[in-house]
Coordinates of C-alpha atoms in Angstrom, one line a residue:
M1 CA 26.4 13.3 1.1
R2 CA 29.5 11.2 0.5
I3 CA 27.7 8.1 1.6
F4 CA 24.7 8.8 -0.7
K5 CA 27.0 9.4 -3.7
T6 CA 29.0 6.3 -3.1
V7 CA 26.0 4.1 -2.7
S8 CA 24.2 5.6 -5.6
R9 CA 27.2 5.1 -7.9
T10 CA 27.5 1.5 -6.6
V11 CA 23.9 0.7 -7.3
L12 CA 23.9 2.2 -10.9
G13 CA 27.4 0.7 -11.5
L14 CA 26.3 -2.7 -10.6
A15 CA 23.1 -2.3 -12.8
A16 CA 25.3 -1.2 -15.7
L17 CA 27.8 -4.0 -15.1
F18 CA 25.0 -6.5 -14.8
A19 CA 23.5 -5.3 -18.2
S20 CA 26.8 -5.5 -20.0
N21 CA 27.5 -9.0 -18.8
L22 CA 24.1 -10.1 -20.0
S23 CA 24.4 -8.6 -23.4
Y24 CA 26.0 -11.9 -24.8
A25 CA 22.5 -13.3 -24.8
F26 CA 21.6 -10.9 -27.7
D27 CA 24.9 -10.8 -29.5
V28 CA 25.1 -14.5 -30.5
P29 CA 25.4 -14.7 -34.4
A30 CA 22.5 -16.3 -36.2
A31 CA 24.7 -19.1 -37.5
A32 CA 26.0 -20.0 -34.0
P33 CA 25.2 -23.6 -32.8
A34 CA 22.3 -24.0 -30.6
A35 CA 24.4 -25.0 -27.6
A36 CA 26.1 -21.6 -27.6
V37 CA 22.8 -19.9 -26.6
P38 CA 21.9 -20.3 -22.9
A39 CA 18.8 -22.5 -22.9
A40 CA 17.4 -21.2 -19.7
A41 CA 17.8 -17.5 -20.6
P42 CA 14.6 -16.0 -22.0
P43 CA 15.1 -12.8 -23.9
L44 CA 15.5 -9.7 -21.8
N45 CA 12.9 -6.8 -22.2
W46 CA 15.3 -4.0 -22.7
H47 CA 12.6 -1.5 -22.9
A48 CA 11.6 -2.3 -19.3
I49 CA 15.2 -2.4 -18.1
I50 CA 16.0 0.9 -19.7
M51 CA 12.9 2.6 -18.3
F52 CA 13.6 1.0 -14.9
L53 CA 17.1 2.5 -14.9
I54 CA 15.7 5.9 -15.9
F55 CA 13.1 5.9 -13.1
V56 CA 15.7 4.8 -10.6
S57 CA 18.2 7.6 -11.8
I58 CA 15.4 10.3 -11.5
T59 CA 14.3 9.2 -8.1
L60 CA 17.9 8.9 -6.8
G61 CA 18.4 12.5 -8.0
I62 CA 15.2 13.6 -6.2
T63 CA 16.5 11.8 -3.1
Y64 CA 19.7 13.7 -3.3
W65 CA 17.9 16.9 -3.6
A66 CA 15.6 16.1 -0.7
A67 CA 18.6 15.1 1.4
T68 CA 20.1 18.5 1.1
R69 CA 16.9 20.0 2.4
T70 CA 16.1 17.6 5.3
K71 CA 17.5 19.1 8.4
T72 CA 14.9 18.7 11.1
A73 CA 12.5 16.1 12.5
A74 CA 9.6 18.0 10.8
D75 CA 11.5 17.7 7.5
F76 CA 12.1 13.9 7.8
Y77 CA 8.7 12.9 9.1
A78 CA 6.4 15.4 7.5
A79 CA 8.3 17.1 4.6
G80 CA 8.4 20.4 6.6
R81 CA 4.6 20.5 6.4
G82 CA 4.9 22.4 3.2
V83 CA 3.2 19.9 0.8
T84 CA 0.3 21.5 -1.0
G85 CA -3.1 19.9 -1.2
F86 CA -2.8 18.9 -4.9
Q87 CA 0.7 17.4 -4.3
N88 CA -0.4 15.4 -1.3
G89 CA -3.5 14.2 -3.1
M90 CA -1.1 12.8 -5.8
A91 CA 1.2 11.4 -3.3
I92 CA -1.8 9.8 -1.4
A93 CA -2.8 8.2 -4.7
G94 CA 0.8 7.1 -5.3
D95 CA 1.0 5.7 -1.8
Y96 CA -2.3 3.9 -2.0
M97 CA -2.5 2.5 -5.5
S98 CA -0.3 -0.5 -5.0
A99 CA 0.6 -3.2 -7.5
A100 CA -2.2 -5.2 -6.0
S101 CA -4.6 -2.5 -7.1
F102 CA -3.1 -2.4 -10.6
L103 CA -2.5 -6.0 -11.3
G104 CA -4.8 -7.7 -8.7
I105 CA -8.1 -5.9 -9.6
A106 CA -7.5 -6.3 -13.3
A107 CA -6.9 -10.0 -12.8
L108 CA -10.0 -10.3 -10.6
V109 CA -12.1 -8.8 -13.4
Y110 CA -10.3 -10.9 -16.0
F111 CA -11.2 -14.2 -14.1
N112 CA -14.6 -13.2 -12.6
G113 CA -15.9 -10.2 -14.5
F114 CA -18.1 -7.7 -12.7
Y115 CA -17.3 -9.2 -9.3
G116 CA -13.9 -7.6 -9.3
L117 CA -15.6 -4.2 -8.9
I118 CA -16.5 -5.0 -5.3
F119 CA -12.8 -4.5 -4.5
S120 CA -12.6 -1.2 -6.3
V121 CA -15.7 0.2 -4.7
G122 CA -14.8 -1.2 -1.2
W123 CA -11.4 0.5 -1.2
L124 CA -12.7 3.7 -2.7
V125 CA -15.6 4.1 -0.1
G126 CA -13.1 4.5 2.6
W127 CA -11.9 7.8 1.3
P128 CA -15.1 9.8 2.0
I129 CA -14.9 8.6 5.6
I130 CA -11.3 10.0 5.8
L131 CA -12.4 13.2 4.1
F132 CA -15.4 14.0 6.3
L133 CA -14.4 12.4 9.6
V134 CA -10.6 12.4 10.2
A135 CA -8.5 14.3 7.7
E136 CA -8.9 17.8 9.3
R137 CA -8.7 16.6 12.8
L138 CA -5.7 14.5 12.1
R139 CA -3.8 17.5 10.8
N140 CA -4.9 19.7 13.8
L141 CA -4.2 17.1 16.5
G142 CA -1.3 15.2 15.3
K143 CA 2.5 15.8 14.8
Y144 CA 4.0 12.9 12.9
T145 CA 1.9 9.8 13.4
Y146 CA -1.7 8.7 14.0
A147 CA -0.7 7.7 17.5
D148 CA -0.2 11.5 18.3
V149 CA -3.9 11.8 17.7
V150 CA -5.0 8.8 19.7
S151 CA -2.8 9.7 22.7
F152 CA -3.6 13.4 22.7
R153 CA -5.5 13.4 26.0
L154 CA -4.7 9.8 27.0
Q155 CA -1.7 8.3 28.8
Q156 CA 1.2 8.4 26.3
G157 CA 3.0 5.1 27.2
P158 CA 0.3 2.4 27.0
I159 CA -1.4 4.1 24.1
R160 CA 1.6 4.6 22.0
I161 CA 2.9 1.1 22.6
M162 CA -0.4 -0.4 21.5
A163 CA -0.6 1.9 18.4
A164 CA 3.0 1.2 17.5
I165 CA 2.4 -2.6 17.7
S166 CA -0.7 -2.3 15.5
S167 CA 1.2 -0.1 13.0
L168 CA 4.2 -2.4 12.8
I169 CA 2.1 -5.4 12.3
V170 CA 0.3 -3.8 9.4
V171 CA 3.5 -2.3 8.0
I172 CA 5.6 -5.4 8.2
W173 CA 3.0 -7.8 6.8
Y174 CA 2.2 -5.2 4.0
L175 CA 5.9 -5.1 3.3
I176 CA 6.1 -8.8 2.7
G177 CA 3.4 -8.8 0.0
Q178 CA 5.0 -5.7 -1.7
A179 CA 8.6 -7.2 -1.4
V180 CA 7.4 -10.6 -2.8
G181 CA 5.7 -8.8 -5.7
A182 CA 8.7 -6.6 -6.4
G183 CA 11.1 -9.5 -6.5
Q184 CA 8.9 -11.6 -8.7
L185 CA 8.3 -8.6 -11.0
L186 CA 12.0 -7.8 -11.4
H187 CA 12.9 -11.4 -11.8
T188 CA 10.3 -11.7 -14.5
L189 CA 11.6 -8.6 -16.3
V190 CA 15.2 -9.9 -16.0
P191 CA 15.1 -13.7 -15.8
Q192 CA 18.9 -13.9 -15.6
M193 CA 18.6 -12.0 -12.3
S194 CA 17.7 -14.3 -9.4
Y195 CA 14.7 -13.6 -7.2
R196 CA 17.0 -12.9 -4.2
M197 CA 19.1 -10.4 -6.0
S198 CA 15.9 -8.7 -7.1
I199 CA 14.8 -8.4 -3.5
V200 CA 18.1 -7.0 -2.4
I201 CA 18.0 -4.3 -5.0
V202 CA 14.6 -3.3 -4.0
G203 CA 15.7 -3.2 -0.3
V204 CA 18.7 -1.0 -1.2
L205 CA 16.7 1.4 -3.2
I206 CA 14.1 1.8 -0.3
I207 CA 16.7 2.4 2.3
L208 CA 18.3 5.1 0.1
Y209 CA 15.0 6.8 -0.6
V210 CA 13.8 7.0 3.0
T211 CA 17.0 7.2 5.0
L212 CA 18.5 10.1 3.1
G213 CA 15.4 11.9 1.6
G214 CA 12.9 11.2 4.3
M215 CA 9.3 12.3 3.6
K216 CA 10.4 14.8 1.0
A217 CA 11.9 12.2 -1.2
T218 CA 9.1 9.6 -0.4
T219 CA 6.5 12.2 -1.4
W220 CA 8.0 13.0 -4.7
V221 CA 8.7 9.3 -5.6
Q222 CA 5.0 8.7 -4.9
I223 CA 3.9 11.8 -7.0
I224 CA 6.0 10.6 -10.0
K225 CA 4.7 7.1 -9.6
A226 CA 1.1 8.2 -9.5
G227 CA 1.5 10.2 -12.7
L228 CA 3.2 7.3 -14.5
L229 CA 0.6 4.9 -13.3
L230 CA -2.4 7.0 -14.2
G231 CA -0.9 7.9 -17.6
G232 CA -0.2 4.2 -18.3
A233 CA -3.5 3.0 -17.2
T234 CA -5.3 5.7 -19.2
C235 CA -3.3 4.7 -22.4
M236 CA -4.3 0.9 -21.8
A237 CA -8.0 1.8 -21.3
F238 CA -7.9 4.1 -24.3
G239 CA -6.4 1.3 -26.4
V240 CA -9.1 -1.1 -25.2
M241 CA -12.0 1.3 -26.0
L242 CA -10.4 2.1 -29.4
H243 CA -10.4 -1.6 -30.2
E244 CA -14.1 -1.8 -29.2
G245 CA -15.1 1.3 -31.0
F246 CA -15.6 3.3 -27.8
S247 CA -18.7 1.2 -27.0
F248 CA -19.2 -0.2 -23.6
A249 CA -22.0 -2.4 -24.9
K250 CA -19.6 -4.0 -27.4
L251 CA -16.9 -4.3 -24.8
F252 CA -19.1 -6.3 -22.5
S253 CA -20.8 -8.3 -25.2
D254 CA -17.4 -9.4 -26.6
A255 CA -16.1 -10.3 -23.2
V256 CA -19.2 -12.4 -22.4
A257 CA -18.8 -14.2 -25.8
L258 CA -15.2 -15.1 -25.1
H259 CA -15.2 -15.9 -21.4
P260 CA -15.8 -19.4 -20.3
K261 CA -18.4 -18.2 -17.7
G262 CA -20.4 -16.4 -20.3
I263 CA -23.1 -14.1 -19.0
K264 CA -22.2 -15.0 -15.4
I265 CA -19.3 -12.5 -15.6
M266 CA -21.9 -9.7 -15.6
Q267 CA -23.5 -10.7 -12.3
S268 CA -23.0 -8.1 -9.7
V269 CA -23.1 -10.5 -6.8
V270 CA -21.4 -13.9 -6.9
P271 CA -20.4 -16.3 -4.3
I272 CA -17.2 -15.2 -2.5
G273 CA -14.7 -18.1 -2.1
A274 CA -17.3 -20.7 -3.1
K275 CA -19.6 -19.5 -0.3
A276 CA -22.8 -17.7 -1.2
N277 CA -22.9 -16.0 2.2
P278 CA -24.0 -12.3 2.7
I279 CA -22.0 -12.2 6.0
E280 CA -18.8 -12.8 4.0
S281 CA -19.6 -10.0 1.6
I282 CA -20.4 -7.6 4.5
S283 CA -17.3 -8.5 6.3
L284 CA -15.2 -7.9 3.2
G285 CA -16.9 -4.5 2.6
L286 CA -16.2 -3.4 6.2
T287 CA -12.6 -4.6 5.9
L288 CA -11.8 -2.8 2.8
M289 CA -13.7 0.5 3.8
F290 CA -12.5 0.9 7.4
G291 CA -9.2 -0.7 6.7
T292 CA -8.4 2.0 4.2
A293 CA -9.3 4.7 6.8
G294 CA -6.8 3.0 9.3
L295 CA -3.7 2.4 7.3
P296 CA -0.8 4.1 9.2
H297 CA 1.2 5.0 6.0
I298 CA -1.9 6.7 4.6
L299 CA -2.8 8.6 7.8
M300 CA 0.8 9.8 8.1
R301 CA 0.4 11.8 4.9
F302 CA -2.0 14.2 6.5
F303 CA 0.8 15.6 8.7
T304 CA 2.8 16.8 5.5
V305 CA 0.3 19.5 4.4
T306 CA 0.3 23.2 5.3
D307 CA -2.9 23.2 7.2
S308 CA -6.3 21.5 7.7
K309 CA -7.7 23.1 4.6
A310 CA -4.9 21.5 2.5
A311 CA -5.6 18.2 4.3
R312 CA -9.3 18.2 3.0
K313 CA -8.2 19.2 -0.4
S314 CA -5.6 16.5 -0.5
V315 CA -8.2 13.8 0.3
L316 CA -10.5 15.3 -2.4
Y317 CA -7.8 15.2 -5.1
G318 CA -6.6 11.8 -3.9
T319 CA -10.1 10.4 -4.0
C320 CA -10.6 11.6 -7.5
F321 CA -7.3 10.2 -8.8
I322 CA -7.9 6.8 -7.1
G323 CA -11.6 6.6 -8.3
Y324 CA -10.6 7.4 -11.8
F325 CA -7.8 4.8 -11.6
Y326 CA -10.2 2.0 -10.3
I327 CA -12.5 2.8 -13.2
L328 CA -9.6 2.2 -15.6
T329 CA -8.7 -1.1 -14.0
F330 CA -12.2 -2.2 -14.6
I331 CA -11.9 -1.5 -18.4
I332 CA -8.5 -3.0 -18.4
G333 CA -9.8 -6.3 -16.9
F334 CA -12.5 -6.6 -19.6
G335 CA -10.1 -5.6 -22.2
A336 CA -7.8 -8.4 -21.1
I337 CA -10.6 -10.9 -21.6
I338 CA -10.9 -9.8 -25.2
L339 CA -7.3 -9.3 -26.2
V340 CA -5.3 -11.6 -23.9
A341 CA -7.5 -14.7 -23.3
N342 CA -7.5 -17.3 -26.1
N343 CA -4.2 -15.9 -27.4
P344 CA -1.6 -18.7 -27.7
E345 CA 1.1 -16.0 -27.1
Y346 CA -0.1 -15.5 -23.5
V347 CA -2.1 -18.6 -22.6
V348 CA -0.3 -21.8 -21.4
N349 CA -2.6 -24.1 -23.4
V350 CA -5.6 -22.8 -25.2
T351 CA -7.1 -26.1 -25.7
K352 CA -7.4 -26.7 -22.0
N353 CA -8.1 -23.3 -20.4
I354 CA -8.2 -20.0 -22.4
L355 CA -7.7 -18.0 -19.1
D356 CA -4.6 -19.9 -17.8
L357 CA -1.8 -17.3 -18.4
K358 CA 1.8 -17.9 -18.7
G359 CA 3.6 -16.4 -15.6
G360 CA 0.6 -16.7 -13.3
G361 CA -2.7 -15.1 -12.6
S362 CA -1.4 -11.5 -12.0
M363 CA -0.4 -11.1 -15.6
P364 CA -3.6 -9.9 -17.5
A365 CA -2.6 -6.2 -17.3
I366 CA 0.9 -6.8 -18.3
Y367 CA 0.0 -8.9 -21.3
L368 CA -2.7 -6.5 -22.3
S369 CA 0.0 -3.7 -22.5
H370 CA 1.9 -5.9 -24.9
A371 CA -1.2 -6.7 -27.0
I372 CA -2.0 -3.0 -27.3
G373 CA 1.4 -1.4 -27.7
G374 CA 4.0 -4.2 -28.3
N375 CA 7.3 -4.5 -26.4
F376 CA 7.8 -0.8 -25.8
F377 CA 4.5 -0.3 -24.0
L378 CA 5.0 -3.6 -22.2
G379 CA 8.4 -2.3 -20.9
F380 CA 6.7 0.9 -19.9
I381 CA 3.9 -0.8 -17.9
A382 CA 6.3 -3.2 -16.3
A383 CA 8.5 -0.4 -15.2
V384 CA 5.5 1.5 -13.9
A385 CA 4.4 -1.5 -11.9
F386 CA 7.9 -1.7 -10.3
A387 CA 7.8 2.0 -9.6
T388 CA 4.4 1.5 -8.0
I389 CA 5.9 -1.2 -5.5
L390 CA 8.9 1.1 -4.7
A391 CA 6.6 4.1 -3.8
V392 CA 4.3 2.0 -1.6
V393 CA 7.1 0.4 0.2
S394 CA 8.8 3.7 0.8
G395 CA 5.7 5.0 2.5
L396 CA 5.4 1.8 4.6
T397 CA 8.9 1.9 5.7
L398 CA 8.7 5.4 6.8
A399 CA 5.5 4.7 8.7
G400 CA 7.1 1.8 10.4
A401 CA 10.2 3.7 11.3
S402 CA 8.1 6.6 12.8
A403 CA 6.2 4.2 15.0
L404 CA 9.5 2.9 16.5
S405 CA 11.4 6.2 16.7
H406 CA 8.7 8.8 17.4
D407 CA 6.1 6.7 19.3
I408 CA 8.4 4.3 21.2
Y409 CA 11.8 5.9 21.5
A410 CA 10.9 9.7 21.7
S411 CA 7.6 9.5 23.4
V412 CA 7.8 6.4 25.6
I413 CA 11.4 5.8 26.4
K414 CA 12.6 9.4 26.5
K415 CA 9.0 10.6 27.6
G416 CA 8.9 13.4 25.0
K417 CA 12.3 14.8 25.9
A418 CA 14.4 13.2 23.1
D419 CA 16.9 15.3 21.2
E420 CA 15.6 15.9 17.7
K421 CA 18.7 15.0 15.9
K422 CA 19.0 11.8 17.9
E423 CA 15.4 10.9 17.2
V424 CA 15.9 11.3 13.4
W425 CA 19.0 9.2 13.7
V426 CA 17.1 6.5 15.5
S427 CA 14.4 6.7 12.7
K428 CA 17.1 6.3 10.0
M429 CA 18.5 3.2 11.8
C430 CA 14.9 1.8 12.0
V431 CA 14.6 2.3 8.3
I432 CA 17.7 0.4 7.6
G433 CA 16.5 -2.3 10.0
L434 CA 13.1 -2.6 8.3
G435 CA 14.7 -2.5 4.9
I436 CA 16.8 -5.5 5.8
L437 CA 13.8 -7.2 7.4
A438 CA 11.8 -6.7 4.2
V439 CA 14.5 -8.4 2.2
L440 CA 14.7 -11.3 4.6
L441 CA 10.9 -11.8 4.8
G442 CA 10.6 -11.4 1.0
I443 CA 13.1 -14.2 0.6
A444 CA 11.5 -16.4 3.2
F445 CA 8.0 -16.0 1.7
E446 CA 9.0 -16.5 -1.9
K447 CA 7.1 -19.8 -2.3
Q448 CA 4.4 -19.1 0.2
N449 CA 0.7 -18.3 -0.3
V450 CA 0.6 -14.6 0.8
A451 CA -3.1 -14.0 -0.1
Y452 CA -4.0 -13.9 3.7
I453 CA -1.6 -10.9 4.1
V454 CA -4.2 -8.5 2.7
A455 CA -6.8 -9.9 5.1
L456 CA -4.5 -9.4 8.1
T457 CA -3.3 -6.0 7.4
F458 CA -6.6 -4.5 6.5
S459 CA -8.4 -6.3 9.3
I460 CA -6.1 -5.0 12.0
A461 CA -6.3 -1.5 10.5
A462 CA -10.2 -1.8 10.4
C463 CA -10.5 -3.3 13.8
T464 CA -7.8 -1.4 15.8
N465 CA -6.5 1.7 14.2
F466 CA -9.7 3.1 12.9
P467 CA -12.1 2.5 15.8
I468 CA -9.7 3.6 18.5
M469 CA -8.8 6.8 16.5
V470 CA -12.5 7.6 15.9
L471 CA -13.4 7.0 19.5
S472 CA -10.5 9.2 20.8
V473 CA -11.6 12.0 18.6
F474 CA -15.3 11.9 18.9
W475 CA -16.2 10.2 22.2
K476 CA -15.6 12.1 25.5
G477 CA -16.0 8.9 27.5
L478 CA -13.0 7.1 26.0
T479 CA -10.3 6.4 28.6
T480 CA -6.8 4.9 28.4
R481 CA -8.0 1.6 29.8
G482 CA -10.8 1.4 27.2
A483 CA -8.5 2.4 24.3
V484 CA -5.8 -0.1 25.3
L485 CA -8.1 -3.1 25.9
G486 CA -10.1 -2.3 22.8
G487 CA -7.0 -2.0 20.7
Y488 CA -5.4 -5.2 21.8
T489 CA -8.8 -7.0 21.3
G490 CA -8.6 -5.8 17.7
I491 CA -5.1 -7.0 17.2
F492 CA -5.3 -10.4 18.8
G493 CA -8.9 -11.0 17.6
S494 CA -8.0 -10.3 14.0
I495 CA -4.9 -12.6 14.1
I496 CA -6.6 -15.5 15.9
L497 CA -9.7 -15.5 13.8
L498 CA -7.6 -15.3 10.6
I499 CA -5.4 -18.2 11.8
I500 CA -8.4 -20.4 12.3
G501 CA -10.2 -19.1 9.2
P502 CA -10.5 -20.8 5.8
T503 CA -7.5 -19.0 4.2
V504 CA -4.8 -20.0 6.8
W505 CA -6.3 -23.0 8.6
T506 CA -7.5 -24.8 5.6
K507 CA -5.5 -23.5 2.5
V508 CA -2.1 -22.7 4.1
L509 CA -1.9 -25.2 7.0
G510 CA -4.0 -27.9 5.5
N511 CA -5.9 -28.6 8.7
G512 CA -9.3 -29.5 7.2
P513 CA -12.5 -27.4 7.7
A514 CA -11.8 -24.0 9.3
L515 CA -12.9 -23.3 12.9
F516 CA -14.0 -19.8 11.9
P517 CA -16.0 -19.8 8.6
Y518 CA -15.1 -16.4 7.2
D519 CA -11.9 -15.1 5.4
F520 CA -12.2 -11.6 6.8
P521 CA -13.0 -11.4 10.6
T522 CA -14.0 -7.7 10.6
F523 CA -17.7 -8.4 10.9
V524 CA -17.1 -10.2 14.2
V525 CA -14.0 -8.3 15.7
L526 CA -15.0 -4.7 15.0
P527 CA -18.2 -4.8 17.1
V528 CA -16.4 -6.6 19.9
V529 CA -13.7 -3.9 20.0
L530 CA -16.2 -1.2 20.2
I531 CA -18.0 -3.0 23.1
V532 CA -14.8 -3.7 24.9
A533 CA -13.6 -0.1 24.6
Y534 CA -17.0 1.2 25.7
V535 CA -17.4 -1.1 28.7
A536 CA -13.8 -0.6 29.9
S537 CA -14.1 3.2 29.7
I538 CA -17.5 3.7 31.4
T539 CA -16.4 1.4 34.3
D540 CA -13.2 3.3 34.7
G541 CA -13.6 5.5 37.7
S542 CA -9.9 6.4 38.3
E543 CA -8.7 10.0 38.7
S544 CA -6.7 9.7 35.5
A545 CA -9.8 8.7 33.7
K546 CA -11.7 11.8 35.1
K547 CA -8.8 14.0 33.9
E548 CA -9.0 12.4 30.4
R549 CA -12.7 13.0 30.0
A550 CA -12.2 16.6 31.3
A551 CA -9.5 17.2 28.6
F552 CA -11.8 16.3 25.8
E553 CA -13.2 19.9 25.4
A554 CA -9.7 21.3 24.8
Q555 CA -9.0 18.6 22.3
M556 CA -12.3 19.2 20.4
I557 CA -11.5 22.9 20.2
R558 CA -8.1 22.2 18.7
A559 CA -9.5 19.6 16.4
E560 CA -12.2 21.9 15.0
T561 CA -10.3 25.1 14.8
G562 CA -6.6 24.1 14.6
L563 CA -5.5 26.4 17.4
G564 CA -2.1 25.3 18.6
A565 CA -1.7 22.9 15.7
E566 CA 1.7 22.3 14.2
V567 CA 2.6 24.9 11.7
A568 CA 4.5 24.4 8.4
A569 CA 8.3 24.7 8.8
S570 CA 8.9 25.4 5.1
H571 CA 7.0 26.0 1.9

């Protein structure tokens, strides 16, 4: 607790000192010579800074509360399994609705119109799959990670190593995108603060949340963030519809009249990446749908609830919250076309391109908040976007640390005989390591094109985590050999095809025409994974394979009934 208090006071003290040192930029008398005012220091958005500090203070208080109640491994990894269905549904929404969802989809709609809806629908369709296929079985079979489910009747060592590698790739690359976004956002809110300092502050906060509060603190940070984000997006959408007389017909007609593409923004199907290819669209849909159902930090949330019934409820609540949010982002995107585009206050040069925004292509939602509610609402939405990143990164960091400590250290190295306190200590050290790694990678990728990160993370989740998990739960014939070979096929297949695909090979590396023509390799890799896992399993005649097939009935009984499942440690 002393460490917590010391670090917390240090963070808040530095923030206060930083704010006081910057106040000169606003206290310069009107008659002062121009040279007295720093030319490179744009005005600070004090509304955003104050709300940011309020959010950090509240979440640090929650972390302190959670730290006093985190005693066991179940507390650290799964919040004592005492989270209710509604709470977990809010936390799932908070964990899943990233800054990319909020800012990215609104920007897609702003630039392309109706096309942006494919991302909303693609991500949302993954949730019914989780609800009907895996939520209940995950809660009944697993303990702390999805690798517990995959390795339930298979050999622990090879399966957990493969699952941990897959999880860590997804987590680390997901962290890069979130860290870069957090650094850029905080640097935008406080221009006098360097990008690197912004990244460091984010890293320190994440380490505090997860190391001291574990899943309890992470859950409540995600719940608060989800409430703020849903509330802010609702106010933005309400403001847009109020401006349009609550008429969708007027909203769309006004957007068509103002947008350079005209009526084309209302097309439901448009070329993706300048290629009118149905395979690209199918592959994108598969990636978003199955990738959602295979994200390790999302799957980990199902181990926090009291029982399988609460797991189902949490998916239902989460799906409703997420679906509602994505509808709002669609309204926000069209509202930005009307209220942000062609406004000299937000556009670089209205005579050249009315869509070219100051600050980059991710700003439509941020500028819309200013157009609707002025500086105060802009500060609120900017702080909410920052809270969004903190919540998502907290969940990612905990998932990555769990893969290292529970799957590798406790289950592989210690063969399931690790001391519980030692395992939690290892997990906390992993959190610190991942936090530092996120800071370093965020700095390294500051100037890089990170668009391919989404493709990589969701492709590996869709081609490795999801199919192997489903096969292990529903197919009696899956063996360790089939799962391992299929899993590594998904990992390396996704990485290789992404590297030689248009995004990396052509745009990032500048090597000319891509060797693989599609941005998302799921359409090719996923069937290959299923074939490899099937062939490797049915040709496995070893004694261990026979025992694994024989153990399927016991696994199925537990998955369907919950007999023998981990019970809640606290409520």
